[in-house]
């Protein structure tokens, strides 16, 4: 029973994750995370209404991330840098950039997405490190980690896009093969019907010809044996005898 429900549940989850409502929920989650992160990591003691407004403005573009991935990336990176300078949501900022870069790799132009993502990775890493209040002695390792995370998100988005394209190409190829097989079956069936019709019509024509020939032969025999023809023959014989 559970195995029968599994495909429908997976397809429902895919539709939900791909729908615009999920992006709205994701924007609300990002808004909450931007406010909670600096408090949880003790970057700040309290947040101001201006900080909340800035977090809201930063999270809103995520609603359009799949429709305009590059535009959202260019809009959200300066806003995140402003958030980092104001109330230091370091981890959330990196996570949001990873999400947007992943979306760029998944939905954006392939070559352009790679270039933009590769350029944005050091910008975000530098912004997080420069604005961080707790920069330790291992700042180089943190820089490499942020770079790896952002670039990894870009590579993951590109890999998912490549897999989707492969699945689409395989589906189109399978559809073409099914159409070709159906056309081949149709042609074979049409040829078989043509042969059967040819045989039936040929046999019928032969039978008609044989019957017509037999009827003509019988008609000739009946004309030769009729009384009128016999009387004519007798008169001819009498005429010959009198002469």
PDB file of C-alpha atoms in Angstrom:
ATOM      1  CA  UNK A   1       0.000   0.000   0.000  1.00  0.00           C
ATOM      2  CA  UNK A   2       2.782   2.419   0.910  1.00  0.00           C
ATOM      3  CA  UNK A   3       4.718   1.503  -2.230  1.00  0.00           C
ATOM      4  CA  UNK A   4       1.658   2.341  -4.332  1.00  0.00           C
ATOM      5  CA  UNK A   5       1.376   5.775  -2.712  1.00  0.00           C
ATOM      6  CA  UNK A   6       5.091   6.585  -2.959  1.00  0.00           C
ATOM      7  CA  UNK A   7       5.144   7.819  -6.612  1.00  0.00           C
ATOM      8  CA  UNK A   8       2.138  10.098  -6.063  1.00  0.00           C
ATOM      9  CA  UNK A   9       3.681  11.523  -2.891  1.00  0.00           C
ATOM     10  CA  UNK A  10       6.978  12.204  -4.686  1.00  0.00           C
ATOM     11  CA  UNK A  11       5.221  13.913  -7.592  1.00  0.00           C
ATOM     12  CA  UNK A  12       3.173  16.031  -5.169  1.00  0.00           C
ATOM     13  CA  UNK A  13       6.343  17.094  -3.352  1.00  0.00           C
ATOM     14  CA  UNK A  14       8.002  18.010  -6.655  1.00  0.00           C
ATOM     15  CA  UNK A  15       5.018  20.134  -7.671  1.00  0.00           C
ATOM     16  CA  UNK A  16       5.006  21.841  -4.287  1.00  0.00           C
ATOM     17  CA  UNK A  17       8.736  22.604  -4.401  1.00  0.00           C
ATOM     18  CA  UNK A  18       8.438  23.948  -7.939  1.00  0.00           C
ATOM     19  CA  UNK A  19       5.360  26.070  -7.288  1.00  0.00           C
ATOM     20  CA  UNK A  20       5.417  29.814  -6.570  1.00  0.00           C
ATOM     21  CA  UNK A  21       3.868  29.281  -3.130  1.00  0.00           C
ATOM     22  CA  UNK A  22       7.011  27.518  -1.967  1.00  0.00           C
ATOM     23  CA  UNK A  23       9.079  30.564  -2.913  1.00  0.00           C
ATOM     24  CA  UNK A  24       6.798  32.740  -0.785  1.00  0.00           C
ATOM     25  CA  UNK A  25       7.297  30.396   2.173  1.00  0.00           C
ATOM     26  CA  UNK A  26      11.031  30.410   1.467  1.00  0.00           C
ATOM     27  CA  UNK A  27      11.081  34.217   1.540  1.00  0.00           C
ATOM     28  CA  UNK A  28       9.366  34.209   4.952  1.00  0.00           C
ATOM     29  CA  UNK A  29      11.885  31.653   6.233  1.00  0.00           C
ATOM     30  CA  UNK A  30      14.757  33.805   4.982  1.00  0.00           C
ATOM     31  CA  UNK A  31      13.242  36.873   6.655  1.00  0.00           C
ATOM     32  CA  UNK A  32      12.977  35.054   9.975  1.00  0.00           C
ATOM     33  CA  UNK A  33      16.467  33.599   9.668  1.00  0.00           C
ATOM     34  CA  UNK A  34      17.979  37.024   8.975  1.00  0.00           C
ATOM     35  CA  UNK A  35      16.521  38.275  12.241  1.00  0.00           C
ATOM     36  CA  UNK A  36      17.254  35.209  14.357  1.00  0.00           C
ATOM     37  CA  UNK A  37      20.819  34.556  13.191  1.00  0.00           C
ATOM     38  CA  UNK A  38      22.530  37.656  14.684  1.00  0.00           C
ATOM     39  CA  UNK A  39      20.697  37.173  17.985  1.00  0.00           C
ATOM     40  CA  UNK A  40      21.476  33.456  18.183  1.00  0.00           C
ATOM     41  CA  UNK A  41      25.166  33.975  17.404  1.00  0.00           C
ATOM     42  CA  UNK A  42      25.407  36.983  19.735  1.00  0.00           C
ATOM     43  CA  UNK A  43      26.433  39.324  16.972  1.00  0.00           C
ATOM     44  CA  UNK A  44      23.982  41.917  18.310  1.00  0.00           C
ATOM     45  CA  UNK A  45      21.953  42.216  21.495  1.00  0.00           C
ATOM     46  CA  UNK A  46      18.799  43.575  19.911  1.00  0.00           C
ATOM     47  CA  UNK A  47      17.402  44.505  16.532  1.00  0.00           C
ATOM     48  CA  UNK A  48      15.899  47.796  15.472  1.00  0.00           C
ATOM     49  CA  UNK A  49      12.819  48.323  13.273  1.00  0.00           C
ATOM     50  CA  UNK A  50      15.211  49.471  10.563  1.00  0.00           C
ATOM     51  CA  UNK A  51      16.978  46.122  10.756  1.00  0.00           C
ATOM     52  CA  UNK A  52      13.664  44.293  10.419  1.00  0.00           C
ATOM     53  CA  UNK A  53      12.676  46.440   7.432  1.00  0.00           C
ATOM     54  CA  UNK A  54      16.028  45.784   5.776  1.00  0.00           C
ATOM     55  CA  UNK A  55      15.651  42.031   6.362  1.00  0.00           C
ATOM     56  CA  UNK A  56      12.160  42.115   4.840  1.00  0.00           C
ATOM     57  CA  UNK A  57      13.339  44.008   1.757  1.00  0.00           C
ATOM     58  CA  UNK A  58      16.199  41.526   1.390  1.00  0.00           C
ATOM     59  CA  UNK A  59      13.935  38.482   1.603  1.00  0.00           C
ATOM     60  CA  UNK A  60      11.186  39.678  -0.757  1.00  0.00           C
ATOM     61  CA  UNK A  61      13.158  39.170  -4.038  1.00  0.00           C
ATOM     62  CA  UNK A  62      13.383  35.445  -3.278  1.00  0.00           C
ATOM     63  CA  UNK A  63       9.773  35.163  -4.439  1.00  0.00           C
ATOM     64  CA  UNK A  64      10.999  35.819  -8.002  1.00  0.00           C
ATOM     65  CA  UNK A  65      14.192  33.787  -7.830  1.00  0.00           C
ATOM     66  CA  UNK A  66      13.154  31.243 -10.468  1.00  0.00           C
ATOM     67  CA  UNK A  67      11.618  33.736 -12.839  1.00  0.00           C
ATOM     68  CA  UNK A  68      14.525  36.209 -12.788  1.00  0.00           C
ATOM     69  CA  UNK A  69      17.479  34.348 -11.230  1.00  0.00           C
ATOM     70  CA  UNK A  70      20.237  36.726 -12.310  1.00  0.00           C
ATOM     71  CA  UNK A  71      18.176  39.809 -11.497  1.00  0.00           C
ATOM     72  CA  UNK A  72      17.422  38.474  -8.031  1.00  0.00           C
ATOM     73  CA  UNK A  73      21.097  37.699  -7.498  1.00  0.00           C
ATOM     74  CA  UNK A  74      22.185  41.207  -8.477  1.00  0.00           C
ATOM     75  CA  UNK A  75      19.463  42.726  -6.293  1.00  0.00           C
ATOM     76  CA  UNK A  76      19.951  40.574  -3.232  1.00  0.00           C
ATOM     77  CA  UNK A  77      23.742  40.676  -2.898  1.00  0.00           C
ATOM     78  CA  UNK A  78      23.928  44.454  -2.138  1.00  0.00           C
ATOM     79  CA  UNK A  79      20.990  44.086   0.258  1.00  0.00           C
ATOM     80  CA  UNK A  80      22.751  41.242   2.043  1.00  0.00           C
ATOM     81  CA  UNK A  81      25.922  43.302   2.290  1.00  0.00           C
ATOM     82  CA  UNK A  82      23.833  46.063   3.893  1.00  0.00           C
ATOM     83  CA  UNK A  83      22.361  43.522   6.323  1.00  0.00           C
ATOM     84  CA  UNK A  84      25.851  42.267   7.145  1.00  0.00           C
ATOM     85  CA  UNK A  85      27.007  45.800   7.860  1.00  0.00           C
ATOM     86  CA  UNK A  86      23.931  46.591   9.975  1.00  0.00           C
ATOM     87  CA  UNK A  87      23.233  43.512  12.112  1.00  0.00           C
ATOM     88  CA  UNK A  88      25.648  40.748  10.923  1.00  0.00           C
ATOM     89  CA  UNK A  89      23.516  37.713   9.883  1.00  0.00           C
ATOM     90  CA  UNK A  90      26.647  35.945   8.615  1.00  0.00           C
ATOM     91  CA  UNK A  91      25.447  32.361   8.222  1.00  0.00           C
ATOM     92  CA  UNK A  92      22.016  33.279   6.916  1.00  0.00           C
ATOM     93  CA  UNK A  93      23.537  35.635   4.355  1.00  0.00           C
ATOM     94  CA  UNK A  94      25.797  32.866   3.093  1.00  0.00           C
ATOM     95  CA  UNK A  95      22.861  30.457   2.974  1.00  0.00           C
ATOM     96  CA  UNK A  96      20.681  32.899   0.998  1.00  0.00           C
ATOM     97  CA  UNK A  97      23.484  33.527  -1.477  1.00  0.00           C
ATOM     98  CA  UNK A  98      23.965  29.781  -1.867  1.00  0.00           C
ATOM     99  CA  UNK A  99      20.241  29.394  -2.591  1.00  0.00           C
ATOM    100  CA  UNK A 100      20.192  32.176  -5.180  1.00  0.00           C
ATOM    101  CA  UNK A 101      23.414  30.984  -6.824  1.00  0.00           C
ATOM    102  CA  UNK A 102      21.986  27.463  -6.948  1.00  0.00           C
ATOM    103  CA  UNK A 103      18.880  28.885  -8.661  1.00  0.00           C
ATOM    104  CA  UNK A 104      21.063  30.786 -11.141  1.00  0.00           C
ATOM    105  CA  UNK A 105      22.921  27.577 -11.965  1.00  0.00           C
ATOM    106  CA  UNK A 106      19.610  25.725 -12.343  1.00  0.00           C
ATOM    107  CA  UNK A 107      17.483  28.231 -14.285  1.00  0.00           C
ATOM    108  CA  UNK A 108      19.833  30.881 -15.662  1.00  0.00           C
ATOM    109  CA  UNK A 109      21.813  30.961 -18.880  1.00  0.00           C
ATOM    110  CA  UNK A 110      24.484  28.316 -18.451  1.00  0.00           C
ATOM    111  CA  UNK A 111      27.686  30.169 -19.391  1.00  0.00           C
ATOM    112  CA  UNK A 112      26.499  33.445 -17.885  1.00  0.00           C
ATOM    113  CA  UNK A 113      25.450  31.709 -14.676  1.00  0.00           C
ATOM    114  CA  UNK A 114      28.902  30.203 -14.218  1.00  0.00           C
ATOM    115  CA  UNK A 115      30.633  33.540 -14.703  1.00  0.00           C
ATOM    116  CA  UNK A 116      28.275  35.491 -12.436  1.00  0.00           C
ATOM    117  CA  UNK A 117      28.297  32.840  -9.724  1.00  0.00           C
ATOM    118  CA  UNK A 118      32.074  32.630  -9.780  1.00  0.00           C
ATOM    119  CA  UNK A 119      32.303  36.423  -9.462  1.00  0.00           C
ATOM    120  CA  UNK A 120      29.723  36.660  -6.670  1.00  0.00           C
ATOM    121  CA  UNK A 121      31.356  34.000  -4.514  1.00  0.00           C
ATOM    122  CA  UNK A 122      34.421  36.059  -3.477  1.00  0.00           C
ATOM    123  CA  UNK A 123      32.288  39.201  -3.070  1.00  0.00           C
ATOM    124  CA  UNK A 124      29.987  37.501  -0.583  1.00  0.00           C
ATOM    125  CA  UNK A 125      32.828  35.781   1.234  1.00  0.00           C
ATOM    126  CA  UNK A 126      34.684  39.075   1.566  1.00  0.00           C
ATOM    127  CA  UNK A 127      31.531  40.839   2.735  1.00  0.00           C
ATOM    128  CA  UNK A 128      30.856  38.239   5.417  1.00  0.00           C
ATOM    129  CA  UNK A 129      34.428  38.312   6.686  1.00  0.00           C
ATOM    130  CA  UNK A 130      34.799  42.109   6.615  1.00  0.00           C
ATOM    131  CA  UNK A 131      31.562  42.793   8.461  1.00  0.00           C
ATOM    132  CA  UNK A 132      31.920  39.959  10.970  1.00  0.00           C
ATOM    133  CA  UNK A 133      32.480  41.025  14.555  1.00  0.00           C
ATOM    134  CA  UNK A 134      34.067  37.743  15.581  1.00  0.00           C
ATOM    135  CA  UNK A 135      36.753  37.325  12.966  1.00  0.00           C
ATOM    136  CA  UNK A 136      39.215  34.813  14.324  1.00  0.00           C
ATOM    137  CA  UNK A 137      42.737  33.905  13.427  1.00  0.00           C
ATOM    138  CA  UNK A 138      41.474  31.244  11.011  1.00  0.00           C
ATOM    139  CA  UNK A 139      39.954  33.836   8.654  1.00  0.00           C
ATOM    140  CA  UNK A 140      41.675  32.211   5.681  1.00  0.00           C
ATOM    141  CA  UNK A 141      39.939  28.897   6.355  1.00  0.00           C
ATOM    142  CA  UNK A 142      36.617  30.715   6.756  1.00  0.00           C
ATOM    143  CA  UNK A 143      37.169  32.492   3.449  1.00  0.00           C
ATOM    144  CA  UNK A 144      37.872  29.208   1.684  1.00  0.00           C
ATOM    145  CA  UNK A 145      34.814  27.640   3.326  1.00  0.00           C
ATOM    146  CA  UNK A 146      32.485  30.421   2.174  1.00  0.00           C
ATOM    147  CA  UNK A 147      33.954  30.307  -1.325  1.00  0.00           C
ATOM    148  CA  UNK A 148      33.554  26.540  -1.453  1.00  0.00           C
ATOM    149  CA  UNK A 149      29.949  26.722  -0.260  1.00  0.00           C
ATOM    150  CA  UNK A 150      28.896  29.334  -2.804  1.00  0.00           C
ATOM    151  CA  UNK A 151      30.745  27.680  -5.688  1.00  0.00           C
ATOM    152  CA  UNK A 152      29.431  24.298  -4.582  1.00  0.00           C
ATOM    153  CA  UNK A 153      25.882  25.652  -4.772  1.00  0.00           C
ATOM    154  CA  UNK A 154      26.564  26.884  -8.298  1.00  0.00           C
ATOM    155  CA  UNK A 155      27.970  23.499  -9.342  1.00  0.00           C
ATOM    156  CA  UNK A 156      25.035  21.701  -7.727  1.00  0.00           C
ATOM    157  CA  UNK A 157      22.526  23.864  -9.620  1.00  0.00           C
ATOM    158  CA  UNK A 158      24.341  23.250 -12.887  1.00  0.00           C
ATOM    159  CA  UNK A 159      24.441  19.504 -12.191  1.00  0.00           C
ATOM    160  CA  UNK A 160      20.702  19.398 -11.478  1.00  0.00           C
ATOM    161  CA  UNK A 161      20.057  21.352 -14.677  1.00  0.00           C
ATOM    162  CA  UNK A 162      22.210  18.900 -16.665  1.00  0.00           C
ATOM    163  CA  UNK A 163      20.332  15.964 -15.178  1.00  0.00           C
ATOM    164  CA  UNK A 164      16.971  17.551 -16.020  1.00  0.00           C
ATOM    165  CA  UNK A 165      18.113  18.172 -19.588  1.00  0.00           C
ATOM    166  CA  UNK A 166      19.298  14.568 -19.854  1.00  0.00           C
ATOM    167  CA  UNK A 167      15.950  13.302 -18.565  1.00  0.00           C
ATOM    168  CA  UNK A 168      14.125  15.585 -21.023  1.00  0.00           C
ATOM    169  CA  UNK A 169      16.260  14.401 -23.957  1.00  0.00           C
ATOM    170  CA  UNK A 170      15.743  10.751 -23.002  1.00  0.00           C
ATOM    171  CA  UNK A 171      11.995  11.319 -22.687  1.00  0.00           C
ATOM    172  CA  UNK A 172      11.862  12.986 -26.098  1.00  0.00           C
ATOM    173  CA  UNK A 173      13.894  10.144 -27.612  1.00  0.00           C
ATOM    174  CA  UNK A 174      11.585   7.577 -26.038  1.00  0.00           C
ATOM    175  CA  UNK A 175       8.559   9.470 -27.352  1.00  0.00           C
ATOM    176  CA  UNK A 176      10.049   9.545 -30.843  1.00  0.00           C
ATOM    177  CA  UNK A 177      10.762   5.813 -30.652  1.00  0.00           C
ATOM    178  CA  UNK A 178       7.185   5.121 -29.537  1.00  0.00           C
ATOM    179  CA  UNK A 179       5.817   7.247 -32.379  1.00  0.00           C
ATOM    180  CA  UNK A 180       8.085   5.502 -34.908  1.00  0.00           C
ATOM    181  CA  UNK A 181       7.082   2.078 -33.580  1.00  0.00           C
ATOM    182  CA  UNK A 182       3.390   3.001 -33.744  1.00  0.00           C
ATOM    183  CA  UNK A 183       3.834   4.271 -37.323  1.00  0.00           C
ATOM    184  CA  UNK A 184       5.684   1.082 -38.238  1.00  0.00           C
ATOM    185  CA  UNK A 185       2.885  -1.039 -36.780  1.00  0.00           C
ATOM    186  CA  UNK A 186       0.319   1.048 -38.633  1.00  0.00           C
ATOM    187  CA  UNK A 187       2.191   0.654 -41.920  1.00  0.00           C
ATOM    188  CA  UNK A 188       2.501  -3.096 -41.411  1.00  0.00           C
ATOM    189  CA  UNK A 189      -1.186  -3.419 -40.631  1.00  0.00           C
ATOM    190  CA  UNK A 190      -2.133  -1.268 -43.620  1.00  0.00           C
ATOM    191  CA  UNK A 191       0.098  -3.397 -45.902  1.00  0.00           C
ATOM    192  CA  UNK A 192      -1.452  -6.589 -44.525  1.00  0.00           C
ATOM    193  CA  UNK A 193      -4.946  -5.252 -45.128  1.00  0.00           C
ATOM    194  CA  UNK A 194      -3.916  -4.235 -48.655  1.00  0.00           C
ATOM    195  CA  UNK A 195      -2.630  -7.760 -49.371  1.00  0.00           C
ATOM    196  CA  UNK A 196      -5.790  -9.328 -47.966  1.00  0.00           C
ATOM    197  CA  UNK A 197      -7.983  -6.971 -49.981  1.00  0.00           C
ATOM    198  CA  UNK A 198      -5.961  -7.707 -53.107  1.00  0.00           C
ATOM    199  CA  UNK A 199      -6.369 -11.451 -52.583  1.00  0.00           C
ATOM    200  CA  UNK A 200     -10.110 -11.176 -51.917  1.00  0.00           C
ATOM    201  CA  UNK A 201     -10.720  -8.917 -54.924  1.00  0.00           C
ATOM    202  CA  UNK A 202      -8.515 -11.117 -57.138  1.00  0.00           C
ATOM    203  CA  UNK A 203     -10.355 -14.290 -56.142  1.00  0.00           C
ATOM    204  CA  UNK A 204     -13.697 -12.581 -56.652  1.00  0.00           C
ATOM    205  CA  UNK A 205     -12.708 -11.360 -60.126  1.00  0.00           C
ATOM    206  CA  UNK A 206     -11.457 -14.827 -61.094  1.00  0.00           C
ATOM    207  CA  UNK A 207     -14.706 -16.381 -59.876  1.00  0.00           C
ATOM    208  CA  UNK A 208     -16.751 -13.806 -61.782  1.00  0.00           C
ATOM    209  CA  UNK A 209     -14.713 -14.459 -64.938  1.00  0.00           C
ATOM    210  CA  UNK A 210     -15.111 -18.232 -64.649  1.00  0.00           C
ATOM    211  CA  UNK A 211     -18.843 -17.934 -64.048  1.00  0.00           C
ATOM    212  CA  UNK A 212     -19.248 -15.500 -66.932  1.00  0.00           C
ATOM    213  CA  UNK A 213     -17.345 -17.831 -69.264  1.00  0.00           C
ATOM    214  CA  UNK A 214     -19.449 -20.804 -68.152  1.00  0.00           C
ATOM    215  CA  UNK A 215     -22.677 -18.833 -68.613  1.00  0.00           C
ATOM    216  CA  UNK A 216     -21.635 -17.746 -72.119  1.00  0.00           C
ATOM    217  CA  UNK A 217     -20.755 -21.324 -73.046  1.00  0.00           C
ATOM    218  CA  UNK A 218     -24.077 -22.616 -71.762  1.00  0.00           C
ATOM    219  CA  UNK A 219     -25.920 -19.860 -73.615  1.00  0.00           C
ATOM    220  CA  UNK A 220     -24.237 -20.819 -76.871  1.00  0.00           C
ATOM    221  CA  UNK A 221     -25.135 -24.475 -76.356  1.00  0.00           C
ATOM    222  CA  UNK A 222     -28.730 -23.627 -75.559  1.00  0.00           C
ATOM    223  CA  UNK A 223     -29.037 -21.467 -78.675  1.00  0.00           C
ATOM    224  CA  UNK A 224     -27.676 -24.301 -80.806  1.00  0.00           C
ATOM    225  CA  UNK A 225     -30.190 -26.835 -79.411  1.00  0.00           C
ATOM    226  CA  UNK A 226     -33.334 -24.658 -79.529  1.00  0.00           C
ATOM    227  CA  UNK A 227     -36.472 -25.764 -81.708  1.00  0.00           C
ATOM    228  CA  UNK A 228     -36.259 -22.690 -83.899  1.00  0.00           C
ATOM    229  CA  UNK A 229     -32.724 -23.506 -84.877  1.00  0.00           C
ATOM    230  CA  UNK A 230     -33.732 -27.152 -85.539  1.00  0.00           C
ATOM    231  CA  UNK A 231     -36.661 -26.053 -87.772  1.00  0.00           C
ATOM    232  CA  UNK A 232     -34.411 -23.758 -89.697  1.00  0.00           C
ATOM    233  CA  UNK A 233     -32.035 -26.643 -90.191  1.00  0.00           C
ATOM    234  CA  UNK A 234     -34.859 -28.896 -91.530  1.00  0.00           C
ATOM    235  CA  UNK A 235     -35.958 -26.258 -94.059  1.00  0.00           C
ATOM    236  CA  UNK A 236     -32.454 -25.887 -95.254  1.00  0.00           C
ATOM    237  CA  UNK A 237     -32.181 -29.638 -95.706  1.00  0.00           C
ATOM    238  CA  UNK A 238     -35.533 -29.812 -97.666  1.00  0.00           C
ATOM    239  CA  UNK A 239     -34.479 -26.993 -99.900  1.00  0.00           C
ATOM    240  CA  UNK A 240     -31.310 -28.764-100.720  1.00  0.00           C
ATOM    241  CA  UNK A 241     -33.225 -31.998-101.477  1.00  0.00           C
ATOM    242  CA  UNK A 242     -35.710 -30.289-103.829  1.00  0.00           C
ATOM    243  CA  UNK A 243     -32.921 -28.652-105.702  1.00  0.00           C
TER     244      UNK A 243
END
